[in-house]
Tab-separated table of C-alpha atoms in Angstrom:
chain	number	residue	atom	x	y	z
Y	1	MET	CA	96.628	64.222	97.579
Y	2	ILE	CA	94.299	61.567	98.974
Y	3	GLN	CA	95.077	58.002	98.629
Y	4	ASN	CA	93.140	55.081	100.253
Y	5	GLY	CA	91.765	57.314	102.582
Y	6	ARG	CA	95.594	58.843	103.454
Y	7	ILE	CA	96.658	62.474	102.861
Y	8	THR	CA	99.813	62.035	100.858
Y	9	ILE	CA	101.898	65.101	99.820
Y	10	ASN	CA	104.755	64.202	97.366
Y	11	GLU	CA	108.512	66.005	97.690
Y	12	ARG	CA	107.565	68.556	95.069
Y	13	GLU	CA	104.353	69.335	96.398
Y	14	ALA	CA	105.909	69.631	99.762
Y	15	LYS	CA	108.970	72.015	98.427
Y	16	THR	CA	106.302	74.255	96.586
Y	17	TYR	CA	104.330	74.727	99.551
Y	18	ILE	CA	107.122	75.711	102.079
Y	19	THR	CA	108.704	78.162	99.474
Y	20	MET	CA	105.252	79.839	99.261
Y	21	LEU	CA	104.236	79.902	102.855
Y	22	LEU	CA	107.997	81.744	103.158
Y	23	ILE	CA	107.903	83.969	100.328
Y	24	PHE	CA	103.612	84.867	100.527
Y	25	TYR	CA	104.141	85.022	104.584
Y	26	PRO	CA	102.729	88.764	104.698
Y	27	VAL	CA	100.377	88.091	102.335
Y	28	TYR	CA	98.210	85.612	104.467
Y	29	MET	CA	99.049	86.748	107.753
Y	30	SER	CA	98.216	90.526	106.623
Y	31	SER	CA	98.174	92.736	109.457
Y	32	LEU	CA	99.435	90.081	111.956
Y	33	ALA	CA	102.533	89.016	110.052
Y	34	GLY	CA	104.572	91.315	112.357
Y	35	PHE	CA	103.083	90.309	115.748
Y	36	PHE	CA	105.421	86.527	115.349
Y	37	MET	CA	108.514	88.349	114.185
Y	38	PRO	CA	110.185	91.425	113.491
Y	39	ASN	CA	109.570	92.619	110.192
Y	40	VAL	CA	113.066	92.347	108.823
Y	41	MET	CA	113.123	88.920	109.752
Y	42	TYR	CA	110.010	87.666	107.709
Y	43	MET	CA	110.992	89.794	104.811
Y	44	LEU	CA	114.594	87.738	104.991
Y	45	LEU	CA	112.716	84.840	104.961
Y	46	GLN	CA	110.777	86.009	101.834
Y	47	MET	CA	114.049	86.427	99.850
Y	48	ALA	CA	115.487	83.106	101.407
Y	49	GLY	CA	111.659	81.597	100.188
Y	50	VAL	CA	112.649	82.701	96.416
Y	51	GLY	CA	116.414	81.681	96.580
Y	52	LEU	CA	115.004	78.244	97.643
Y	53	PHE	CA	112.290	78.457	94.560
Y	54	PHE	CA	115.109	79.002	92.307
Y	55	LEU	CA	117.455	76.638	93.613
Y	56	PHE	CA	114.450	73.762	93.657
Y	57	TYR	CA	113.114	74.318	90.035
Y	58	GLY	CA	116.264	75.857	88.611
Y	59	LYS	CA	116.362	72.920	86.193
Y	60	THR	CA	113.111	74.007	84.627
Y	61	LEU	CA	113.846	77.829	84.783
Y	62	ARG	CA	115.302	78.896	81.537
Y	63	ILE	CA	115.345	82.394	79.484
Y	64	SER	CA	112.686	82.524	76.686
Y	65	LYS	CA	114.176	84.469	73.410
Y	66	SER	CA	110.414	84.861	72.436
Y	67	LYS	CA	109.281	86.591	75.767
Y	68	VAL	CA	112.865	88.774	75.874
Y	69	TRP	CA	110.427	91.585	76.241
Y	70	ALA	CA	109.374	90.625	79.687
Y	71	TYR	CA	112.969	90.459	81.045
Y	72	GLY	CA	113.170	94.178	79.854
Y	73	TYR	CA	110.139	95.276	81.504
Y	74	ALA	CA	110.854	93.286	84.988
Y	75	ALA	CA	114.594	94.929	84.490
Y	76	ILE	CA	113.408	98.343	84.480
Y	77	MET	CA	110.366	98.256	86.990
Y	78	CYS	CA	113.109	96.809	89.686
Y	79	LEU	CA	115.619	99.582	88.558
Y	80	PHE	CA	113.069	102.317	89.314
Y	81	ILE	CA	112.202	100.476	93.093
Y	82	LEU	CA	115.938	100.115	93.832
Y	83	TYR	CA	116.378	103.561	92.585
Y	84	GLY	CA	113.956	104.637	95.476
Y	85	TYR	CA	115.699	102.054	97.900
Y	86	ALA	CA	119.014	104.415	97.525
Y	87	ILE	CA	116.849	107.242	98.648
Y	88	TYR	CA	114.742	105.850	101.315
Y	89	PRO	CA	116.446	102.547	102.227
Y	90	TYR	CA	113.642	99.858	103.340
Y	91	THR	CA	114.166	95.588	102.652
Y	92	GLY	CA	110.741	95.825	101.679
Y	93	LEU	CA	111.751	97.439	98.507
Y	94	ILE	CA	114.219	94.485	98.046
Y	95	VAL	CA	111.180	91.806	98.631
Y	96	TYR	CA	109.557	93.867	95.825
Y	97	CYS	CA	112.171	92.948	93.355
Y	98	ALA	CA	112.211	89.721	94.569
Y	99	ILE	CA	108.629	89.155	93.722
Y	100	ILE	CA	108.975	90.149	90.194
Y	101	LEU	CA	111.605	87.716	89.756
Y	102	LEU	CA	109.159	84.938	90.693
Y	103	PHE	CA	106.888	86.334	88.182
Y	104	LEU	CA	109.723	85.728	85.915
Y	105	ALA	CA	110.171	82.392	86.914
Y	106	GLY	CA	106.242	82.016	86.563
Y	107	MET	CA	107.088	82.307	82.566
Y	108	ASN	CA	108.755	78.706	82.661
Y	109	SER	CA	106.757	77.093	85.623
Y	110	ASP	CA	103.069	76.614	86.394
Y	111	THR	CA	103.546	74.663	89.583
Y	112	TRP	CA	103.389	77.164	91.979
Y	113	GLN	CA	100.425	79.386	91.432
Y	114	ARG	CA	97.444	77.114	92.459
Y	115	PRO	CA	99.407	76.353	95.787
Y	116	VAL	CA	99.507	80.037	96.303
Y	117	MET	CA	95.520	80.210	95.585
Y	118	ASN	CA	94.988	77.728	97.899
Y	119	ILE	CA	97.244	79.448	100.604
Y	120	ILE	CA	95.459	82.707	100.422
Y	121	ILE	CA	91.696	81.235	99.980
Y	122	VAL	CA	92.324	79.112	103.508
Y	123	ALA	CA	93.900	82.434	104.746
Y	124	SER	CA	90.749	84.309	103.852
Y	125	ILE	CA	88.572	81.774	105.101
Y	126	VAL	CA	90.084	82.303	108.572
Y	127	TYR	CA	89.771	85.758	108.585
Y	128	ALA	CA	86.258	85.673	107.336
Y	129	VAL	CA	85.446	83.320	110.499
Y	130	SER	CA	87.061	85.476	112.571
Y	131	THR	CA	85.346	88.767	111.600
Y	132	ILE	CA	81.933	86.851	112.222
Y	133	VAL	CA	83.020	85.618	115.468
Y	134	LEU	CA	84.162	89.069	116.852
Y	135	ILE	CA	80.606	90.676	116.074
Y	136	PHE	CA	78.679	88.450	118.750
Y	137	PRO	CA	80.653	89.577	122.142
Y	138	GLY	CA	80.381	93.093	121.299
Y	139	THR	CA	82.612	96.509	121.260
Y	140	ALA	CA	84.003	96.346	125.058
Y	141	PHE	CA	85.676	92.889	124.113
Y	142	TYR	CA	86.421	93.876	120.396
Y	143	SER	CA	87.862	97.206	121.707
Y	144	GLU	CA	90.364	95.249	125.153
Y	145	HIS	CA	91.206	91.956	122.916
Y	146	ILE	CA	91.571	93.168	119.163
Y	147	ALA	CA	92.058	96.755	118.719
Y	148	SER	CA	94.411	96.898	121.735
Y	149	LEU	CA	96.706	94.605	119.537
Y	150	TYR	CA	97.221	97.799	116.722
Y	151	PRO	CA	97.570	100.955	119.083
Y	152	ASN	CA	98.342	103.170	116.395
Y	153	ASN	CA	95.126	102.628	114.652
Y	154	TYR	CA	93.345	102.072	117.992
Y	155	GLY	CA	90.461	104.783	118.216
Y	156	GLY	CA	89.648	103.818	114.049
Y	157	LEU	CA	89.433	100.202	114.465
Y	158	VAL	CA	86.861	101.139	117.457
Y	159	GLY	CA	84.859	103.798	115.176
Y	160	CYS	CA	84.692	101.289	112.610
Y	161	TYR	CA	83.511	98.454	114.697
Y	162	LYS	CA	80.869	100.997	116.232
Y	163	ARG	CA	79.742	102.148	112.602
Y	164	GLY	CA	78.851	98.250	111.677
Y	165	GLU	CA	82.730	98.104	109.431
Y	166	TYR	CA	84.531	95.285	110.647
Y	167	ALA	CA	87.917	94.923	110.397
Y	168	GLY	CA	88.351	91.714	112.064
Y	169	ILE	CA	91.529	90.330	113.370
Y	170	THR	CA	93.159	92.476	110.769
Y	171	GLY	CA	94.824	96.524	111.434
Y	172	HIS	CA	92.378	98.156	109.045
Y	173	TYR	CA	88.547	97.536	107.616
Y	174	SER	CA	90.159	97.813	104.332
Y	175	THR	CA	92.660	95.233	104.679
Y	176	ASN	CA	89.895	92.982	105.989
Y	177	ALA	CA	88.072	94.036	102.768
Y	178	ALA	CA	91.467	93.044	100.882
Y	179	MET	CA	91.816	89.866	102.290
Y	180	MET	CA	88.127	88.586	101.616
Y	181	VAL	CA	88.886	89.802	97.926
Y	182	ASN	CA	91.916	87.741	97.723
Y	183	GLY	CA	89.675	84.841	98.891
Y	184	LEU	CA	86.730	85.794	96.849
Y	185	ILE	CA	88.088	86.009	93.247
Y	186	PRO	CA	90.079	82.273	93.343
Y	187	ILE	CA	87.137	80.715	94.685
Y	188	VAL	CA	84.940	82.611	91.989
Y	189	SER	CA	87.058	81.263	89.312
Y	190	ILE	CA	86.629	77.740	90.440
Y	191	LEU	CA	83.105	78.322	90.802
Y	192	PHE	CA	82.778	79.318	87.354
Y	193	VAL	CA	84.695	76.858	85.700
Y	194	LYS	CA	82.809	74.105	87.846
Y	195	ILE	CA	79.631	75.240	86.888
Y	196	LYS	CA	80.198	75.702	83.097
Y	197	THR	CA	82.519	72.088	82.709
Y	198	LYS	CA	79.529	70.736	85.049
Y	199	GLU	CA	82.011	69.455	87.527
Y	200	SER	CA	79.967	68.884	90.704
Y	201	GLU	CA	82.603	67.761	92.816
Y	202	LYS	CA	82.615	69.834	95.986
Y	203	LEU	CA	80.310	72.143	94.476
Y	204	LYS	CA	78.189	73.270	97.388
Y	205	ALA	CA	81.269	73.656	99.375
Y	206	THR	CA	82.395	75.942	97.092
Y	207	ILE	CA	79.190	77.720	96.806
Y	208	VAL	CA	79.328	78.355	100.709
Y	209	ILE	CA	82.803	79.758	100.775
Y	210	ALA	CA	81.912	82.237	98.112
Y	211	VAL	CA	79.000	83.475	99.898
Y	212	LEU	CA	80.658	83.362	103.190
Y	213	LEU	CA	83.308	85.569	101.805
Y	214	PHE	CA	81.366	87.855	100.168
Y	215	CYS	CA	79.021	88.447	102.995
Y	216	VAL	CA	82.129	89.623	105.193
Y	217	LEU	CA	83.444	91.687	102.406
Y	218	ILE	CA	79.875	93.262	102.797
Y	219	LEU	CA	80.577	93.305	106.517
Y	220	THR	CA	83.917	95.289	106.169
Y	221	GLY	CA	81.821	98.392	104.841
Y	222	LYS	CA	84.044	99.156	102.075
Y	223	ARG	CA	82.505	100.441	98.329
Y	224	ALA	CA	85.963	100.289	96.245
Y	225	HIS	CA	86.530	96.389	97.292
Y	226	PHE	CA	83.049	95.699	96.895
Y	227	LEU	CA	82.057	97.529	93.753
Y	228	PHE	CA	85.402	96.729	91.876
Y	229	VAL	CA	85.381	92.871	92.792
Y	230	LEU	CA	81.881	92.658	91.517
Y	231	CYS	CA	83.253	94.753	88.114
Y	232	ALA	CA	85.669	92.173	87.931
Y	233	VAL	CA	83.911	89.113	88.254
Y	234	LEU	CA	81.567	90.569	85.690
Y	235	VAL	CA	84.373	90.830	82.775
Y	236	GLY	CA	85.810	87.537	83.630
Y	237	TRP	CA	82.152	85.709	83.181
Y	238	PHE	CA	81.723	88.306	80.037
Y	239	PHE	CA	84.956	86.821	78.388
Y	240	TYR	CA	84.929	83.132	79.781
Y	241	GLN	CA	81.371	82.943	78.069
Y	242	SER	CA	82.938	84.413	74.648
Y	243	ASN	CA	81.336	81.425	72.884
Y	244	GLU	CA	77.677	81.982	73.984
Y	245	LYS	CA	74.743	83.303	72.153
Y	246	ASN	CA	73.030	86.446	74.113
Y	247	ARG	CA	76.229	87.284	76.735
Y	248	PHE	CA	75.264	90.791	76.738
Y	249	LEU	CA	71.860	89.988	77.611
Y	250	LYS	CA	72.891	87.599	80.029
Y	251	ILE	CA	75.528	89.918	81.751
Y	252	LEU	CA	72.456	92.883	81.921
Y	253	LEU	CA	70.085	90.395	83.567
Y	254	ILE	CA	72.717	89.793	86.372
Y	255	ILE	CA	73.336	93.291	86.766
Y	256	GLY	CA	69.446	93.567	86.907
Y	257	GLY	CA	69.092	90.634	89.266
Y	258	LEU	CA	72.033	91.958	91.337
Y	259	LEU	CA	70.358	95.456	91.454
Y	260	PHE	CA	67.214	94.067	92.674
Y	261	LEU	CA	68.620	91.851	95.528
Y	262	GLY	CA	70.685	94.794	96.292
Y	263	LEU	CA	67.520	96.898	96.917
Y	264	ILE	CA	65.940	94.087	99.106
Y	265	ALA	CA	68.988	93.531	101.283
Y	266	TYR	CA	69.146	97.218	101.622
Y	267	ALA	CA	65.429	97.125	103.369
Y	268	ALA	CA	66.480	94.261	105.256
Y	269	ILE	CA	69.849	93.800	105.991
Y	270	PRO	CA	71.486	96.814	108.081
Y	271	ALA	CA	75.275	95.632	106.930
Y	272	VAL	CA	74.019	96.321	103.262
Y	273	ASN	CA	72.113	99.201	104.050
Y	274	ASN	CA	75.624	100.627	105.452
Y	275	LEU	CA	77.302	100.026	102.750
Y	276	ILE	CA	75.076	101.335	100.326
Y	277	SER	CA	74.543	104.352	101.937
Y	278	ARG	CA	78.441	105.134	101.885
Y	279	PHE	CA	77.952	104.988	98.253
Y	280	SER	CA	75.258	108.187	98.562
Y	281	ASN	CA	77.643	109.945	101.077
Y	282	MET	CA	80.697	110.046	99.242
Y	283	SER	CA	80.260	113.933	98.378
Y	284	ASP	CA	80.383	114.314	102.154
Y	285	ASP	CA	83.006	111.911	102.947
Y	286	THR	CA	86.312	113.084	104.478
Y	287	SER	CA	88.257	110.087	103.520
Y	288	VAL	CA	87.293	110.586	99.700
Y	289	LEU	CA	87.789	114.297	100.423
Y	290	THR	CA	91.245	114.209	101.482
Y	291	ARG	CA	92.625	112.106	98.866
Y	292	TYR	CA	91.776	114.738	96.103
Y	293	GLY	CA	94.555	117.012	98.510
Y	294	LEU	CA	96.974	113.629	98.268
Y	295	TRP	CA	96.339	113.653	94.374
Y	296	GLU	CA	96.617	117.521	94.138
Y	297	ALA	CA	100.355	116.957	96.349
Y	298	ALA	CA	101.243	114.054	94.412
Y	299	LEU	CA	100.974	115.453	91.195
Y	300	LYS	CA	102.609	119.133	92.060
Y	301	GLY	CA	105.729	116.385	92.788
Y	302	PHE	CA	105.190	114.938	89.020
Y	303	SER	CA	106.130	118.668	87.716
Y	304	GLU	CA	109.117	119.290	89.909
Y	305	ARG	CA	110.743	116.091	88.533
Y	306	PRO	CA	108.706	114.841	85.679
Y	307	ILE	CA	110.814	112.561	83.645
Y	308	PHE	CA	112.132	110.034	86.169
Y	309	GLY	CA	109.997	110.898	89.150
Y	310	ASN	CA	111.345	111.242	92.809
Y	311	GLY	CA	111.955	107.786	93.641
Y	312	TRP	CA	110.024	104.795	94.994
Y	313	THR	CA	107.939	105.536	97.867
Y	314	HIS	CA	108.894	109.632	97.796
Y	315	PHE	CA	105.481	110.277	98.685
Y	316	ALA	CA	105.247	108.244	101.983
Y	317	ASN	CA	108.712	109.435	103.108
Y	318	SER	CA	108.596	113.019	102.012
Y	319	ILE	CA	105.444	114.595	100.452
Y	320	GLY	CA	103.084	113.026	102.838
Y	321	PRO	CA	104.547	113.986	105.912
Y	322	SER	CA	105.296	117.506	104.585
Y	323	ILE	CA	101.072	118.052	104.501
Y	324	GLY	CA	100.719	116.354	107.393
Y	325	TYR	CA	99.608	112.837	105.796
Y	326	THR	CA	101.808	109.865	107.500
Y	327	ALA	CA	99.331	107.123	106.115
Y	328	GLY	CA	101.329	106.107	103.153
Y	329	PRO	CA	100.540	106.133	99.405
Y	330	VAL	CA	98.671	108.341	97.705
Y	331	HIS	CA	95.310	105.945	97.319
Y	332	ASN	CA	95.867	106.474	93.370
Y	333	ILE	CA	98.842	104.151	92.059
Y	334	TYR	CA	98.854	105.950	88.262
Y	335	VAL	CA	99.359	109.234	90.217
Y	336	GLN	CA	101.387	108.205	92.181
Y	337	LEU	CA	103.141	106.668	89.774
Y	338	LEU	CA	103.872	109.818	87.825
Y	339	CYS	CA	105.134	111.445	91.386
Y	340	GLU	CA	108.173	108.787	92.040
Y	341	THR	CA	108.768	106.953	88.777
Y	342	GLY	CA	107.720	110.532	86.318
Y	343	VAL	CA	106.424	109.873	82.544
Y	344	VAL	CA	109.550	107.118	82.043
Y	345	GLY	CA	108.563	105.012	84.706
Y	346	THR	CA	104.669	105.264	84.504
Y	347	ALA	CA	104.560	104.192	80.973
Y	348	VAL	CA	106.664	101.264	81.909
Y	349	PHE	CA	104.290	99.984	84.495
Y	350	VAL	CA	101.326	100.948	82.653
Y	351	SER	CA	102.203	99.076	79.268
Y	352	PHE	CA	102.760	96.303	81.517
Y	353	PHE	CA	99.579	96.558	83.112
Y	354	VAL	CA	97.849	96.660	79.680
Y	355	PHE	CA	99.650	94.052	77.816
Y	356	MET	CA	98.897	91.730	80.403
Y	357	LEU	CA	95.463	92.367	80.533
Y	358	ILE	CA	94.852	91.994	76.623
Y	359	LEU	CA	97.322	88.976	76.425
Y	360	THR	CA	94.696	87.200	79.616
Y	361	VAL	CA	91.542	88.492	77.907
Y	362	ARG	CA	92.746	86.527	74.602
Y	363	GLN	CA	93.830	83.520	76.371
Y	364	VAL	CA	90.533	83.236	78.568
Y	365	ARG	CA	88.626	84.074	75.213
Y	366	PHE	CA	90.653	80.971	73.205
Y	367	ILE	CA	89.628	78.570	76.929
Y	368	ALA	CA	85.904	79.764	76.263
Y	369	HIS	CA	86.248	78.103	72.819
Y	370	HIS	CA	87.956	74.940	74.145
Y	371	LYS	CA	86.108	74.340	77.451
Y	372	ARG	CA	86.139	70.524	76.693
Y	373	GLU	CA	89.969	70.412	75.362
Y	374	VAL	CA	91.273	72.656	77.933
Y	375	PRO	CA	92.245	71.163	81.652
Y	376	ARG	CA	90.030	72.366	84.513
Y	377	ASN	CA	92.772	73.472	86.565
Y	378	THR	CA	94.392	75.645	83.282
Y	379	GLN	CA	91.074	77.194	82.590
Y	380	ILE	CA	90.616	77.960	86.774
Y	381	LEU	CA	94.216	79.903	86.702
Y	382	LEU	CA	93.582	81.934	83.468
Y	383	LEU	CA	90.202	82.963	84.946
Y	384	PHE	CA	91.807	83.830	87.923
Y	385	SER	CA	94.319	86.064	86.456
Y	386	LEU	CA	91.697	88.043	84.574
Y	387	LEU	CA	89.841	88.595	87.539
Y	388	TYR	CA	92.529	89.782	89.713
Y	389	GLN	CA	93.930	91.921	87.141
Y	390	THR	CA	90.821	93.414	86.542
Y	391	TYR	CA	90.124	93.843	90.280
Y	392	PHE	CA	93.467	95.478	90.710
Y	393	LEU	CA	93.530	97.796	87.473
Y	394	ILE	CA	90.305	99.490	88.670
Y	395	TYR	CA	91.144	99.755	92.357
Y	396	GLY	CA	94.493	101.424	91.377
Y	397	MET	CA	92.646	104.315	90.444
Y	398	THR	CA	91.129	104.875	94.548
Y	399	GLY	CA	93.371	102.487	96.386
Y	400	ASN	CA	97.290	101.219	96.821
Y	401	PRO	CA	97.324	97.963	95.397
Y	402	LEU	CA	100.676	98.372	94.065
Y	403	TYR	CA	102.247	99.157	97.096
Y	404	ASP	CA	100.544	96.951	99.451
Y	405	ILE	CA	102.248	93.202	99.526
Y	406	TYR	CA	98.914	91.604	100.232
Y	407	GLU	CA	97.711	92.733	96.759
Y	408	TYR	CA	100.958	92.937	94.739
Y	409	ALA	CA	102.350	90.035	95.415
Y	410	VAL	CA	98.905	88.418	94.363
Y	411	TYR	CA	98.770	90.816	91.238
Y	412	PHE	CA	102.226	89.785	89.891
Y	413	THR	CA	101.643	85.989	90.741
Y	414	ALA	CA	98.233	86.187	88.622
Y	415	CYS	CA	100.523	87.824	85.859
Y	416	SER	CA	102.755	84.823	85.726
Y	417	ILE	CA	99.877	82.670	84.589
Y	418	PRO	CA	98.996	84.117	81.178
Y	419	MET	CA	102.770	84.864	80.317
Y	420	PHE	CA	103.460	80.672	81.150
Y	421	TYR	CA	100.632	79.787	78.367
Y	422	SER	CA	101.670	82.158	75.846
Y	423	GLY	CA	103.026	80.516	73.180
Y	424	ARG	CA	102.039	77.041	74.456
Y	425	ARG	CA	98.559	77.200	72.608
Y	426	SER	CA	98.598	73.484	72.551
Y	427	LEU	CA	99.861	72.988	76.024
Y	428	MET	CA	96.198	74.348	76.799
Y	429	LEU	CA	94.922	71.458	75.078
Y	430	GLN	CA	96.634	68.602	76.487
Y	431	LYS	CA	94.062	66.825	78.552
Y	432	THR	CA	96.849	65.364	80.399
Y	433	VAL	CA	97.946	68.208	81.897
Y	434	SER	CA	97.931	68.067	86.187
Y	435	ARG	CA	94.524	69.170	86.710
C-alpha cells in the first residue's frame, strides 16, 4: 500500500505474503527451486507455511455445514494420494495434501488468493524477460551458462534453443510455457475487468505485461499451452459478457481477427511460423506418437486394478520405467487417474473438476450482470478462477497439470475462490469489500 509517497505494509499483509512465499516456493521458482535448497528442505518449508497460515488465520477458519461435501472430496482425494505415499514414499505427496488443506481454508478466507496471483505474475515477468535476454547471446552462451545447469536435459535444451523453442532459465520449454500461462491468465483477468469497468488506472502497463507474456509464450513453441490458454480466454470472455447482446457474434469476430493476425504473423515472424508449423507436423511428431504408447501402458495398468487403482505416482515409479520411459507422468491426467486411482478415484476427481467449473461459471455469469455492484477485486478473482480451471481441464488431456506443482497448486488456489463466494452472494454485492 502507498500512502503519502511511502510504501507501507500492514501486519496482516506481511503475514499473508510470507506464508504464500513459503507455500508456493516451487511454483514461482519453478526449475530453479532445487538450486537454492534441497527438495526436501523446501517441501518442509511449504508444510511449515501451511501451518503458519492456519496459525495466523485460525480464528477465521471454521467448518461450514453447507459445504460439508467439499470436506468429503478433500478427504477422499487425500486418501488416494496418501495411499500412493504408502507405496512410493515421497515428501511431495504430503505437500500435495497440504495444498488441498489450503483449498479448504480458502472456503472461509479470500485474503490470500490475490497475493498468490501477484507473486506468480511477478515471477512470470522475470521468466519472460530472462527468455528474451537469453536469445541475443546465442547458442554457445546459452549452452555454457544455462543449459549446463540442467545436465539431465542438457541435450534437449540446446536442441530446443537451436529450433527456436526457448526454455529461458527453466529446465524445459514446457515449464517455461507453464510459467507464462501462470502469469498470463491473472493478467488477462485483470485486463478484462479493467476494460469492462472502464478502469484506466495502470491499464497501459497491464496491456504491456499481457503482450510480453503472450509473445514469450509463442517463443517457447508450445502448441498445447498456446492453444488452450486461448480457449480459456475465449471461454472466460464469453461468460463475462453473458449480460450483453451479440456475444456470439463478438466471439466469432475475435476468433476471425485472431486467425487473420495469425496468418500475417505466420508469414512475417519466424517464431510464429515455427509454432504454427508444429501443429501441421503433429502426425509425424515423435513426442505425440510416444504419448499414445504411454496411454496404452497406463490403460493396461488400469485394467489390472480397475476399482481403486495402483496408487498415486505408480506410473512414474513402475509402469513408465518398465517400458523405458523415465520422464514422469502419462501426459493425460484422466488416463493417469484411471491407472492410479481406478474408477472410484477418477470419479471423485473428475466430479470435483466438473462441479467446481459449473460453480464458477454460475458466479461469473452473476457478476456479469452486476459489474457495477460487485467489487473489482472479486470480479478479477472469479474470472481468474474460471480461466485457470478451463485451461487446466483442457490441458489435462495432453499434459500433466494435476501432477506438476507449479500448476496443480495454482489450480486448487483458483478453486478456493468460488468456494468462498458460494452462498455469499450478498457479500459479492457489497461495495465496501476491499478492492
